[in-house]
Amino acid sequence: MEDVIEIKKPVGIGKRSNYDILTDQPVVAIDKLKTVGEDEFEDIVREWVWGYLIKNNLSGYIDCKKCAGAGDLGRDIIAVLSKDGPKWDNYQCKHYGSKIMPSQIWGEIGKFLYHAFKKRFTMPETYYFVSGLGPGPDLINYVENPEKFKSELIANWDKYCSTKMIKGQAIPLDAGLKSYVEAIDFKLFEFIDPQQLIEEHAKTRYHYSRFGGTMPDRVFSAGVPPEVKDNEITYVNELLEAYTDHKQSSITLDNIKTDGTYGAHFDRQRQSFYLADSLNEFSKDAFPEYTDHFDSIKTEIHSGVVDVCESPHPDGYTRVKMVTQEAKKLQLTSNPLIKFMKLDDREGICHHLISDRKLSWKGTKP
């Protein structure tokens, strides 16, 4: 198969705004499929392939490419099964105001087969028609009767296909091309029912941003590891230094429990750090990768607490408490994650900001 386009993850054409998400303005998904534009429909199909079939290992696909548009040679969404050969499936997205009729797709099939005949790509394992309204009864009958499908394509070549190959040129079904078409098993042509498409799209991270509906449940951390992990070292060291500054004697991981002053506070901060970490993971599972909701809420909290953090405080421990208390008071209004946050997420995000070195418990004293 020729190179068509570099791999691109789905982009958010037509997704709902943050306001729609926050005010819970859902869209009836199956109805939206009937009204979206061609580009958005192709992206919905690609989101389904990426987010459902590939993520859940339901298809054997290892890659997915979108090459819809001028020069696609009759291929909209390419789902790669193997780069050896190569093996692939074609998802042809047809967005009409009615169920697909054979007269609407003869030209697409003819163009596709012509370019395969010219060895511009190998034939796919399966060629799927995907549309918002699904196939009409005639197309269903043809798909169920592959030989009839083939003979009708050949019979309709001159009327619907010949002028679809190359602009300004008619391509006759000559002996060589006809022999190639006749050798193809038309069982490769199938269709995806729109109800299947939308129900399975609803199980992807892309669905809520595009259609609304029911969000996946937020899964909270099973617990805090007994030992400090590598991803905690920066904020834990800053906490220990803050305790030391307050105590005026060294507080370490070895003595924090026996000291008796800071152990309970330290445990709460670790719990809040992991709680915020679970919010980050939830954001990754529930929203598309082209969104940045967790980073955005970190930025918003940083803006709300940085002045408090940089103000003079008697010691680092006091600074920790003043900043985390301020974080819990902030009015956060524009981020979809606020619908799913707990109060201690805000405290945990402060420690994530410490890990990012956007905040520090070191600072000036009065």
Short mmCIF file of N, CA and C in Angstrom, two decimals, residues 2 7 10 63 104 116 137 182 190 203 206 232 247 259 283:
data_model
loop_
_atom_site.label_atom_id
_atom_site.label_comp_id
_atom_site.label_asym_id
_atom_site.label_seq_id
_atom_site.Cartn_x
_atom_site.Cartn_y
_atom_site.Cartn_z
N GLU A 2 0.55 2.23 -0.75
CA GLU A 2 1.33 3.44 -0.77
C GLU A 2 1.15 4.21 0.53
N ILE A 7 0.29 9.15 10.73
CA ILE A 7 -0.72 8.79 11.73
C ILE A 7 -1.12 10.03 12.51
N PRO A 10 -7.48 11.30 16.51
CA PRO A 10 -8.68 12.08 16.19
C PRO A 10 -8.62 13.49 16.71
N ASP A 63 -3.16 0.10 13.75
CA ASP A 63 -3.00 1.49 13.32
C ASP A 63 -4.29 1.93 12.65
N GLN A 104 -25.78 5.48 -5.38
CA GLN A 104 -24.93 6.46 -4.74
C GLN A 104 -23.51 5.95 -4.51
N ALA A 116 -7.13 0.03 -7.25
CA ALA A 116 -6.52 -1.23 -6.80
C ALA A 116 -5.97 -1.99 -8.01
N PRO A 137 -32.60 -0.83 1.64
CA PRO A 137 -32.89 -2.26 1.44
C PRO A 137 -32.18 -2.85 0.22
N GLU A 182 -14.09 -9.17 -11.95
CA GLU A 182 -14.79 -10.46 -11.86
C GLU A 182 -14.09 -11.43 -10.92
N GLU A 190 -19.19 -4.91 3.24
CA GLU A 190 -20.11 -4.99 4.37
C GLU A 190 -20.48 -3.58 4.78
N LYS A 203 -18.69 4.15 24.24
CA LYS A 203 -17.77 3.50 25.17
C LYS A 203 -16.35 4.04 25.02
N TYR A 206 -14.06 9.71 23.61
CA TYR A 206 -14.44 10.84 22.76
C TYR A 206 -15.93 11.18 22.85
N GLU A 232 6.85 10.79 43.64
CA GLU A 232 6.52 11.62 44.79
C GLU A 232 7.72 12.37 45.37
N LYS A 247 9.87 22.99 62.64
CA LYS A 247 10.33 22.32 63.87
C LYS A 247 11.67 22.84 64.33
N ASP A 259 8.21 11.19 65.37
CA ASP A 259 8.20 12.57 65.88
C ASP A 259 6.84 12.93 66.48
N SER A 283 -9.47 12.08 33.73
CA SER A 283 -9.53 13.01 32.61
C SER A 283 -9.04 12.35 31.33
#
